[in-house]
PDB file of C-alpha atoms in Angstrom:
ATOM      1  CA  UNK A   1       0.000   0.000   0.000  1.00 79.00           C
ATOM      2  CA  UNK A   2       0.869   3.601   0.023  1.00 84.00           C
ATOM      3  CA  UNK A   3       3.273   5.021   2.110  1.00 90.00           C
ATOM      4  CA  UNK A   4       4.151   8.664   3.188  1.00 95.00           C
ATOM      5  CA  UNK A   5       7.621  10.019   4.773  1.00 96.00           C
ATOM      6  CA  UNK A   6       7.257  13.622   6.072  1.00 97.00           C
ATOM      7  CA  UNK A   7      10.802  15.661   6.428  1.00 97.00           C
ATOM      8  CA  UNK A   8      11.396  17.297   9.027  1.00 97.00           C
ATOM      9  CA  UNK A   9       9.142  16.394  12.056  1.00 96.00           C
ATOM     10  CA  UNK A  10       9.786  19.873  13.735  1.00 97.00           C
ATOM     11  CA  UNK A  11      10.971  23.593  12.095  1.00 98.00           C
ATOM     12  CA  UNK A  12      11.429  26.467  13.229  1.00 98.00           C
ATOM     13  CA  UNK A  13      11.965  29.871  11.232  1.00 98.00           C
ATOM     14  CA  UNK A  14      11.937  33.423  11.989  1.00 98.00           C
ATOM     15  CA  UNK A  15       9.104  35.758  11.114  1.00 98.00           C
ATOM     16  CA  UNK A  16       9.415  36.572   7.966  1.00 98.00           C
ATOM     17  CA  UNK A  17      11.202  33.502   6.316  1.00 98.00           C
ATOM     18  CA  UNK A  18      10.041  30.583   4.538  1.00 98.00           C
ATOM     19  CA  UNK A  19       9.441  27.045   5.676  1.00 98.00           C
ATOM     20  CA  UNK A  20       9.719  24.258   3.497  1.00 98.00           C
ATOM     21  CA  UNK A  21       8.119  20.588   4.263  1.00 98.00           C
ATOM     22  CA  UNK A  22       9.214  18.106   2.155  1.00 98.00           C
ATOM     23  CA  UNK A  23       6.754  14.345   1.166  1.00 98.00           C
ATOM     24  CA  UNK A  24       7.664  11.469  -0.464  1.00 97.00           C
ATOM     25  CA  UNK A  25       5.250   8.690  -1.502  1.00 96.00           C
ATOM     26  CA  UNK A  26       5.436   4.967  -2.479  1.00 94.00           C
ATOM     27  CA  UNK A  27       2.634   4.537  -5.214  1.00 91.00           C
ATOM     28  CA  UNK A  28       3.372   5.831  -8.558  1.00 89.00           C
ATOM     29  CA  UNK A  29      -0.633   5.473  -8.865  1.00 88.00           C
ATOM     30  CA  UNK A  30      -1.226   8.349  -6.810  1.00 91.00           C
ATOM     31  CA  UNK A  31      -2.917  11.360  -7.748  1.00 90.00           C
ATOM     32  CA  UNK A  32      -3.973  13.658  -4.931  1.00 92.00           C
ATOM     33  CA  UNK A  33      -1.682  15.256  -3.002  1.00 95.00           C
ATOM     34  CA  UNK A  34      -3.395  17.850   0.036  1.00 96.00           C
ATOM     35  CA  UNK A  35      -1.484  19.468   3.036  1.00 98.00           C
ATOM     36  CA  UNK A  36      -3.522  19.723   6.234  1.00 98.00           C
ATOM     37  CA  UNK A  37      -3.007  22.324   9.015  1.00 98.00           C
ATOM     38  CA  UNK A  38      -3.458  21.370  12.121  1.00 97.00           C
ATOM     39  CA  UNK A  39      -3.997  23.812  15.622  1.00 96.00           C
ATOM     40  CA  UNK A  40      -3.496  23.428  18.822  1.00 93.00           C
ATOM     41  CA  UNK A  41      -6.517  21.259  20.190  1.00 91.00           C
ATOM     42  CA  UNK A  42      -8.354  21.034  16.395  1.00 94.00           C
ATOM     43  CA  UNK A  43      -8.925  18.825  14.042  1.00 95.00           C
ATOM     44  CA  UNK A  44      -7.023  19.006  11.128  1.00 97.00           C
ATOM     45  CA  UNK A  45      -7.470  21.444   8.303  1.00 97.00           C
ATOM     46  CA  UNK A  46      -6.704  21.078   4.456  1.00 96.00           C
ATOM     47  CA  UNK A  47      -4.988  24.719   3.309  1.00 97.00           C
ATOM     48  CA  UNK A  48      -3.830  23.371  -0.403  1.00 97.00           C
ATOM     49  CA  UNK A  49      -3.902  20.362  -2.235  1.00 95.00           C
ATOM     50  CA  UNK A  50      -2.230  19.554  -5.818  1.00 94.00           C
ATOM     51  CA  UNK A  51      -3.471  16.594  -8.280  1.00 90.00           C
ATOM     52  CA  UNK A  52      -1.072  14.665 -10.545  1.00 83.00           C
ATOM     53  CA  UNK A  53      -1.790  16.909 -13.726  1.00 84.00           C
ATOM     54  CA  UNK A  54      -0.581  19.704 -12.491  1.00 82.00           C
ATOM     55  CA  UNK A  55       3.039  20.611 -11.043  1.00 90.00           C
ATOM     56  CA  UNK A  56       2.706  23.661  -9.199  1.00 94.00           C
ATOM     57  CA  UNK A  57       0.208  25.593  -7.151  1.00 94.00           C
ATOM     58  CA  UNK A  58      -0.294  28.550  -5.593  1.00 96.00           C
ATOM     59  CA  UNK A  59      -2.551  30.877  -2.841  1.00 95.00           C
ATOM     60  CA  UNK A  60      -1.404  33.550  -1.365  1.00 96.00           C
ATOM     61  CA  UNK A  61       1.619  32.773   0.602  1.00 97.00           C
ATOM     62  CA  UNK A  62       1.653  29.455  -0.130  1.00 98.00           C
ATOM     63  CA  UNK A  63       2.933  26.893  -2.611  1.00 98.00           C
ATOM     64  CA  UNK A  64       3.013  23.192  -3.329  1.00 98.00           C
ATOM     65  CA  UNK A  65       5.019  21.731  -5.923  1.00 97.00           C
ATOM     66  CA  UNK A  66       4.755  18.026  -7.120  1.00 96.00           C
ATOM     67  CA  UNK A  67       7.592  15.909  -9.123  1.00 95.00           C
ATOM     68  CA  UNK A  68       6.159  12.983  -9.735  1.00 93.00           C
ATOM     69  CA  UNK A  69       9.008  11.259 -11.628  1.00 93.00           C
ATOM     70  CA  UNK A  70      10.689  11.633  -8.287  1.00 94.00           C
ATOM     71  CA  UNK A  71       7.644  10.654  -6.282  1.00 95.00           C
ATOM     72  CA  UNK A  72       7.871  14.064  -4.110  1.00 95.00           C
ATOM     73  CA  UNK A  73       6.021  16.873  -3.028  1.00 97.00           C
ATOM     74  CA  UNK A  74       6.877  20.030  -0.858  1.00 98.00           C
ATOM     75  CA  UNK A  75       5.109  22.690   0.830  1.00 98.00           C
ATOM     76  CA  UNK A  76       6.330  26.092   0.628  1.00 98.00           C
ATOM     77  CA  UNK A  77       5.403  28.919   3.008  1.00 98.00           C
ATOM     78  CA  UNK A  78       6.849  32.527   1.932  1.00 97.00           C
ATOM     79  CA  UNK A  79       7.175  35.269   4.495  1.00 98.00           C
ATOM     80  CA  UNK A  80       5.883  33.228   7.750  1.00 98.00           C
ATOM     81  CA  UNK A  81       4.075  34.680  10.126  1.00 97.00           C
ATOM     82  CA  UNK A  82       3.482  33.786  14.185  1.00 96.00           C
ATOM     83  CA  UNK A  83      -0.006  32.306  12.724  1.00 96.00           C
ATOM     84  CA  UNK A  84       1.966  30.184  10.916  1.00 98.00           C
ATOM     85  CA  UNK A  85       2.697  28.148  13.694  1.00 98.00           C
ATOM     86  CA  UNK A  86       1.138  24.239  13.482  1.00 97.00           C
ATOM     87  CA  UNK A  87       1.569  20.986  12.910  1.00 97.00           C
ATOM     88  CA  UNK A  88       1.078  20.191   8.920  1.00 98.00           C
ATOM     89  CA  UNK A  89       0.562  17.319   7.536  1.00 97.00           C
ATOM     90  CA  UNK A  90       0.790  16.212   3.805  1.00 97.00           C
ATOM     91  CA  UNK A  91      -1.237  13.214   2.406  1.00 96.00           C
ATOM     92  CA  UNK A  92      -1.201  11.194  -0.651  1.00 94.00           C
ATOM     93  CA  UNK A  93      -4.510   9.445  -2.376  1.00 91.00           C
ATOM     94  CA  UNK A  94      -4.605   6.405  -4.552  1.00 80.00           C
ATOM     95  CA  UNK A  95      -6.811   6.002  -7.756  1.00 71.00           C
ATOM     96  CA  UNK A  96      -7.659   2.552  -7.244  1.00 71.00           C
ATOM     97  CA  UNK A  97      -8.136   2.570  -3.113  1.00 72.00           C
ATOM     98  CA  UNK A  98      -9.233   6.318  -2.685  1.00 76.00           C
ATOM     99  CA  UNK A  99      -7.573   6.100   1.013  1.00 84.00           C
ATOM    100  CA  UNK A 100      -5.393   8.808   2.082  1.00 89.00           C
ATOM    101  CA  UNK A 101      -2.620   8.169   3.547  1.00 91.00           C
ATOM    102  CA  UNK A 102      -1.007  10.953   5.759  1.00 94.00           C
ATOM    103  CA  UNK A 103       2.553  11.810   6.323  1.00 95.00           C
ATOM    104  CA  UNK A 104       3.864  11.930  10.265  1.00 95.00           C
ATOM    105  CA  UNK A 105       3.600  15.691  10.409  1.00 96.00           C
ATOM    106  CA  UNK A 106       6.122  18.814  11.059  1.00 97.00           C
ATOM    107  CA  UNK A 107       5.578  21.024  13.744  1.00 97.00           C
ATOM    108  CA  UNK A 108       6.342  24.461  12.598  1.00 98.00           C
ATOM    109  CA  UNK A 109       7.274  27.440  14.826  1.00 98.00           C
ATOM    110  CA  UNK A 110       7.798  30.626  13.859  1.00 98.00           C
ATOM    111  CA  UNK A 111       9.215  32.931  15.848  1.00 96.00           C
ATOM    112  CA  UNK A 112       8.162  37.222  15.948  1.00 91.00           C
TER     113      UNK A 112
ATOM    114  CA  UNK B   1     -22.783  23.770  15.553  1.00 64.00           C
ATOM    115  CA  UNK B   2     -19.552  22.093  14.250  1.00 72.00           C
ATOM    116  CA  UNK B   3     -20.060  20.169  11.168  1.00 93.00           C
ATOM    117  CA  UNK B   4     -18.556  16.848  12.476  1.00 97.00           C
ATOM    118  CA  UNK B   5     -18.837  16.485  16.484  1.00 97.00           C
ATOM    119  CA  UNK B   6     -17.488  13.823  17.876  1.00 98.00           C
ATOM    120  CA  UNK B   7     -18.271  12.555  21.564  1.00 97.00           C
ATOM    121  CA  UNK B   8     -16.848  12.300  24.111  1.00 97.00           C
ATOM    122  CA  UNK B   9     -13.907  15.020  23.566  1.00 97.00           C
ATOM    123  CA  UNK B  10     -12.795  13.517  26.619  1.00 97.00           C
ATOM    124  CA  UNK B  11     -12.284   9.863  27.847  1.00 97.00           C
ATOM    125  CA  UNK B  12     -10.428   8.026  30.191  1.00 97.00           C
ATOM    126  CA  UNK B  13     -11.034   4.624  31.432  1.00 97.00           C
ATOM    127  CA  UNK B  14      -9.168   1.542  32.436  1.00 97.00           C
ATOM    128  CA  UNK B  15      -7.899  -1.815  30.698  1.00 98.00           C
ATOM    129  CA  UNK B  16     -10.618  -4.515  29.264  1.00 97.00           C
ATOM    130  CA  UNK B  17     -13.021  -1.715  29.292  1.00 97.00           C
ATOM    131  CA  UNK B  18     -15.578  -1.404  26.138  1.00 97.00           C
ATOM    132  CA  UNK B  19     -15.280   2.037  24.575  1.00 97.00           C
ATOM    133  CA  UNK B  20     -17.602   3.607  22.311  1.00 98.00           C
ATOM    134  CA  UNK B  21     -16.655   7.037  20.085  1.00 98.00           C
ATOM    135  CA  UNK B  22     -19.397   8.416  18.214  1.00 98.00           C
ATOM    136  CA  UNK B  23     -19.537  11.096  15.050  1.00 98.00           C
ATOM    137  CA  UNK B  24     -22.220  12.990  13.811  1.00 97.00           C
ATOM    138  CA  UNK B  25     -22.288  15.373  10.673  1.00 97.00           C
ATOM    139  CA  UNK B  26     -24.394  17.267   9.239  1.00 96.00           C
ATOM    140  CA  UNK B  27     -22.233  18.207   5.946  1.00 94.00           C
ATOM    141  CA  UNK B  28     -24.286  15.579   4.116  1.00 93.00           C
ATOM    142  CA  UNK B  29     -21.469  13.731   2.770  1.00 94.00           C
ATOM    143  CA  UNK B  30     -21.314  10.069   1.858  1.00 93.00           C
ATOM    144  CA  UNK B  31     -17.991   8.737   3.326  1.00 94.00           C
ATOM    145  CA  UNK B  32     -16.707   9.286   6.845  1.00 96.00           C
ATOM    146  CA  UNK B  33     -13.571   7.950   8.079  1.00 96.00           C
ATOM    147  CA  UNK B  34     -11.844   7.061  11.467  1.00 97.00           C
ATOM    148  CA  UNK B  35      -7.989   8.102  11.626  1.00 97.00           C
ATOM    149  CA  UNK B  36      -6.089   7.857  15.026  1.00 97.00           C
ATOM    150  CA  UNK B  37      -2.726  10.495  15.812  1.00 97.00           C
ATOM    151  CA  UNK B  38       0.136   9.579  17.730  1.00 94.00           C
ATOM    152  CA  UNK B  39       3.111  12.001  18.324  1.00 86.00           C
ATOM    153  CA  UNK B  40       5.753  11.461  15.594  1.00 85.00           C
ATOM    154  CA  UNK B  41       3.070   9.288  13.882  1.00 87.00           C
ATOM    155  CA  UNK B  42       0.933  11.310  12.231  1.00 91.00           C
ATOM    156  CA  UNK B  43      -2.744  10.535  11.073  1.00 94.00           C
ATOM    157  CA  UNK B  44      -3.182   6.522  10.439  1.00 94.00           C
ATOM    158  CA  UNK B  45      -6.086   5.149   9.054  1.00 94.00           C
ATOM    159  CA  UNK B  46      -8.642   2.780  11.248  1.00 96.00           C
ATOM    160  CA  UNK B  47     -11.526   2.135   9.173  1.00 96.00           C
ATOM    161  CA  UNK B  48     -13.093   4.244   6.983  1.00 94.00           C
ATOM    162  CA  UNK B  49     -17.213   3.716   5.189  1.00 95.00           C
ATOM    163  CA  UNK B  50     -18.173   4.964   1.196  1.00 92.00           C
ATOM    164  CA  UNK B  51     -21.590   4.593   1.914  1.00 92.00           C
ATOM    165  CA  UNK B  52     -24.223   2.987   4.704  1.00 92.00           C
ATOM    166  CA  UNK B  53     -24.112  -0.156   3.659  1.00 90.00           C
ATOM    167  CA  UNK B  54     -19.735  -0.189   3.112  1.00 94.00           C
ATOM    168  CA  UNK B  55     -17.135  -0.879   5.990  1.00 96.00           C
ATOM    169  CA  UNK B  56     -13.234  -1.299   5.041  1.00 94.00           C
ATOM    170  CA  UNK B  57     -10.689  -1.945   7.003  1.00 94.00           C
ATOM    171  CA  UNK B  58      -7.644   0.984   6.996  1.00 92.00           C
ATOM    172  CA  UNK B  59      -3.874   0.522   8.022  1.00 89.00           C
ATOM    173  CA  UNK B  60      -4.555  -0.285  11.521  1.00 95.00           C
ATOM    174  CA  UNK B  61      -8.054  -1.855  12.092  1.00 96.00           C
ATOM    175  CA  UNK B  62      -6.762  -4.709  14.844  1.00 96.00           C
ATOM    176  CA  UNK B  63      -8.338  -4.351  18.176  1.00 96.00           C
ATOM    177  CA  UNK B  64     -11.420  -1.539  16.674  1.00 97.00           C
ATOM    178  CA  UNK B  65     -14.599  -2.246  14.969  1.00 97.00           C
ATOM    179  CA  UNK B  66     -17.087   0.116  13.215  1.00 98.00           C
ATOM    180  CA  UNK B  67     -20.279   0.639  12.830  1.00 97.00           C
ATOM    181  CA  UNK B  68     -22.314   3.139   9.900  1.00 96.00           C
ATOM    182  CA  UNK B  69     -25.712   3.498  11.756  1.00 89.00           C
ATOM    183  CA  UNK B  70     -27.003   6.249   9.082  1.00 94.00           C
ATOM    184  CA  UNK B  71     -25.216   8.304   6.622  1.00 95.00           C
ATOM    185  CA  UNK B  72     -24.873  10.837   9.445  1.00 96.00           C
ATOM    186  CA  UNK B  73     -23.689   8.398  12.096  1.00 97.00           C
ATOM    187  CA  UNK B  74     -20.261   6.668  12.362  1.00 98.00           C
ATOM    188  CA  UNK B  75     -19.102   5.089  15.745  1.00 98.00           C
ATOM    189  CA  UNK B  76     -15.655   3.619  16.263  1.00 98.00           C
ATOM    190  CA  UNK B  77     -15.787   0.970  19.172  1.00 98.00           C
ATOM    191  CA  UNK B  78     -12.930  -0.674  21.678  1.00 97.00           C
ATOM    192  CA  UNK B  79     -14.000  -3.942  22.284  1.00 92.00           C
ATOM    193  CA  UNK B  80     -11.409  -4.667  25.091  1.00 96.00           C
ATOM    194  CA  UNK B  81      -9.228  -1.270  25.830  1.00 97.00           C
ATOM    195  CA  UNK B  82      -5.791  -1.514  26.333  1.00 97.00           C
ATOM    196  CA  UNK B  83      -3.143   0.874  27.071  1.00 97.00           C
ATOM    197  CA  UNK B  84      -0.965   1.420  23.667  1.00 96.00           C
ATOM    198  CA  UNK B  85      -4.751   2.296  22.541  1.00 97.00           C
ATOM    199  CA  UNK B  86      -4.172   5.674  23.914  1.00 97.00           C
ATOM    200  CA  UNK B  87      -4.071   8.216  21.683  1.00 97.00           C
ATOM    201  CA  UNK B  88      -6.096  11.121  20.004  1.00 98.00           C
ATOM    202  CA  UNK B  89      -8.921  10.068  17.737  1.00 98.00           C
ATOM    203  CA  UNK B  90     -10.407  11.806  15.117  1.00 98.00           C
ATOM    204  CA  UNK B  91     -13.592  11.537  12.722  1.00 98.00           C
ATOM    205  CA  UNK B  92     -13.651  13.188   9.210  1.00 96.00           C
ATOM    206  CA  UNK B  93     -15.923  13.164   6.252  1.00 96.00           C
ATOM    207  CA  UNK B  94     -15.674  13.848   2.624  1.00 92.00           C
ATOM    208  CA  UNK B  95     -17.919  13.524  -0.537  1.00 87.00           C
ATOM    209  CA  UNK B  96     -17.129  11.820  -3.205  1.00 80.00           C
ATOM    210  CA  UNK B  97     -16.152  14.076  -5.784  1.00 76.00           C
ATOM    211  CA  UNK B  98     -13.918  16.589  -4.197  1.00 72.00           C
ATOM    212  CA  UNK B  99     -11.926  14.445  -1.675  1.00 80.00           C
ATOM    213  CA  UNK B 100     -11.395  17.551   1.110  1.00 90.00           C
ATOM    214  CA  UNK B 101     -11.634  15.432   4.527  1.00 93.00           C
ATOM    215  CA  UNK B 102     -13.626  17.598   7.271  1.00 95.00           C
ATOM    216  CA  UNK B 103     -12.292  16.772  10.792  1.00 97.00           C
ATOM    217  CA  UNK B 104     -14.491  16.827  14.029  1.00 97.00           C
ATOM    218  CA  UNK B 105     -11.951  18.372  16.855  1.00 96.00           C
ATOM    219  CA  UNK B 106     -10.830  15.158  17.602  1.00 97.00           C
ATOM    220  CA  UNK B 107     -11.741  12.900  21.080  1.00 98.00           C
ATOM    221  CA  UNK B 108      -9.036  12.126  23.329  1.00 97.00           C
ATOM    222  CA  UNK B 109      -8.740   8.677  24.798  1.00 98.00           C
ATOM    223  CA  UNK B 110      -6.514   7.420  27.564  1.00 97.00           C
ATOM    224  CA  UNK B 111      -6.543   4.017  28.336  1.00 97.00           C
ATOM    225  CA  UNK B 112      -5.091   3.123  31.634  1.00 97.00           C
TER     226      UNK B 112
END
């Protein structure tokens, strides 16, 4: 089945900076790739998602870009602010199961 | 009212015991999933239901069972608590076209 690493499990960055979270996933058959952010003492909460036709997206302050020859994704967050701060998670879908599969999660910080 | 509400938020009981999570929505969607989060673990996969009448087994389904009482209604039981069952808990539902997962604010369980 598919499987998700998540790089790194904690990150901290200045106000100001950007974070990057890196996935990889096992199943070339993939095609949905969303990022959750999660609060303290909620539920998690999908900020941007990518599908398999496409290899970059943007809102706002945030990016995701997908190379799926190398079976990787990566989360980019430009000028961070304190709000920033959570636990994100990325995921990974499969055509044929339509499970998703979550990453272990980074705990970002960012720091006024 | 929260979309997905999950009860308890708040459970702790003691080894052998039956436990009993229950999730509500009223987002109308067809599928609703049960997902468990450990610390440096992220969000694994306990069951999951398409539809009222369909039940599949996730990543880690030993020890829980499931039940789809209406499309609203999705319960998550312990038969037999024990302590590496600890852990946060968390329901989320999606429909099936657009694949966001909505999370209910997650029920904590401690098993002693």
């Amino acid at each position: 089945g598919e499987n998700v690493e998540q790089h790194p499990s904690t990150l901290s960055v200045q106000e100001g900076d950007s974070a990057v979270i890196k996935c990889t996933y096992s199943d070339s058959a993939s095609n949905y790739f969303p990022w959750y952010k999660q609060e303290l003492g909620k539920g998690p909460q999908l900020i941007i998602d990518i599908r398999s036709n496409v290899g970059e997206k943007k809102d706002q302050r945030i990016a995701v870009t997908l190379n799926k020859t190398a079976k990787h994704f990566s989360l980019h967050i430009t000028e961070t602010q304190p709000e920033d701060s959570a636990v994100y998670f990325c995921a990974a879908r499969t055509y044929n199961t339509d499970k998703l599969i979550f990453g272990t999660g980074t705990r970002l910080q960012v720091f006024p | 009212d929260a979309d997905v509400t999950q009860t308890p938020r708040n459970r702790i009981t003691k080894t052998g015991k039956r436990i009993m999570l229950e999730c509500s929505q009223t987002k109308g969607h067809d599928r609703m999933y049960w997902y468990r989060q450990d610390p440096g673990l992220g969000l694994r996969l306990i069951y999951y239901s398409f539809d009222v009448k369909d039940i599949n087994k996730g990543e880690i389904s030993d020890g829980y069972s499931v039940s789809r009482q209406a499309q609203a209604k999705f319960s998550l039981s312990l038969e037999s608590a024990i302590p590496n069952q600890t852990a946060l808990y968390f329901c989320a539902t999606s429909d099936r076209y657009v694949g966001e997962l909505f999370f209910g604010e997650g029920s904590r369980l401690t098993v002693l």
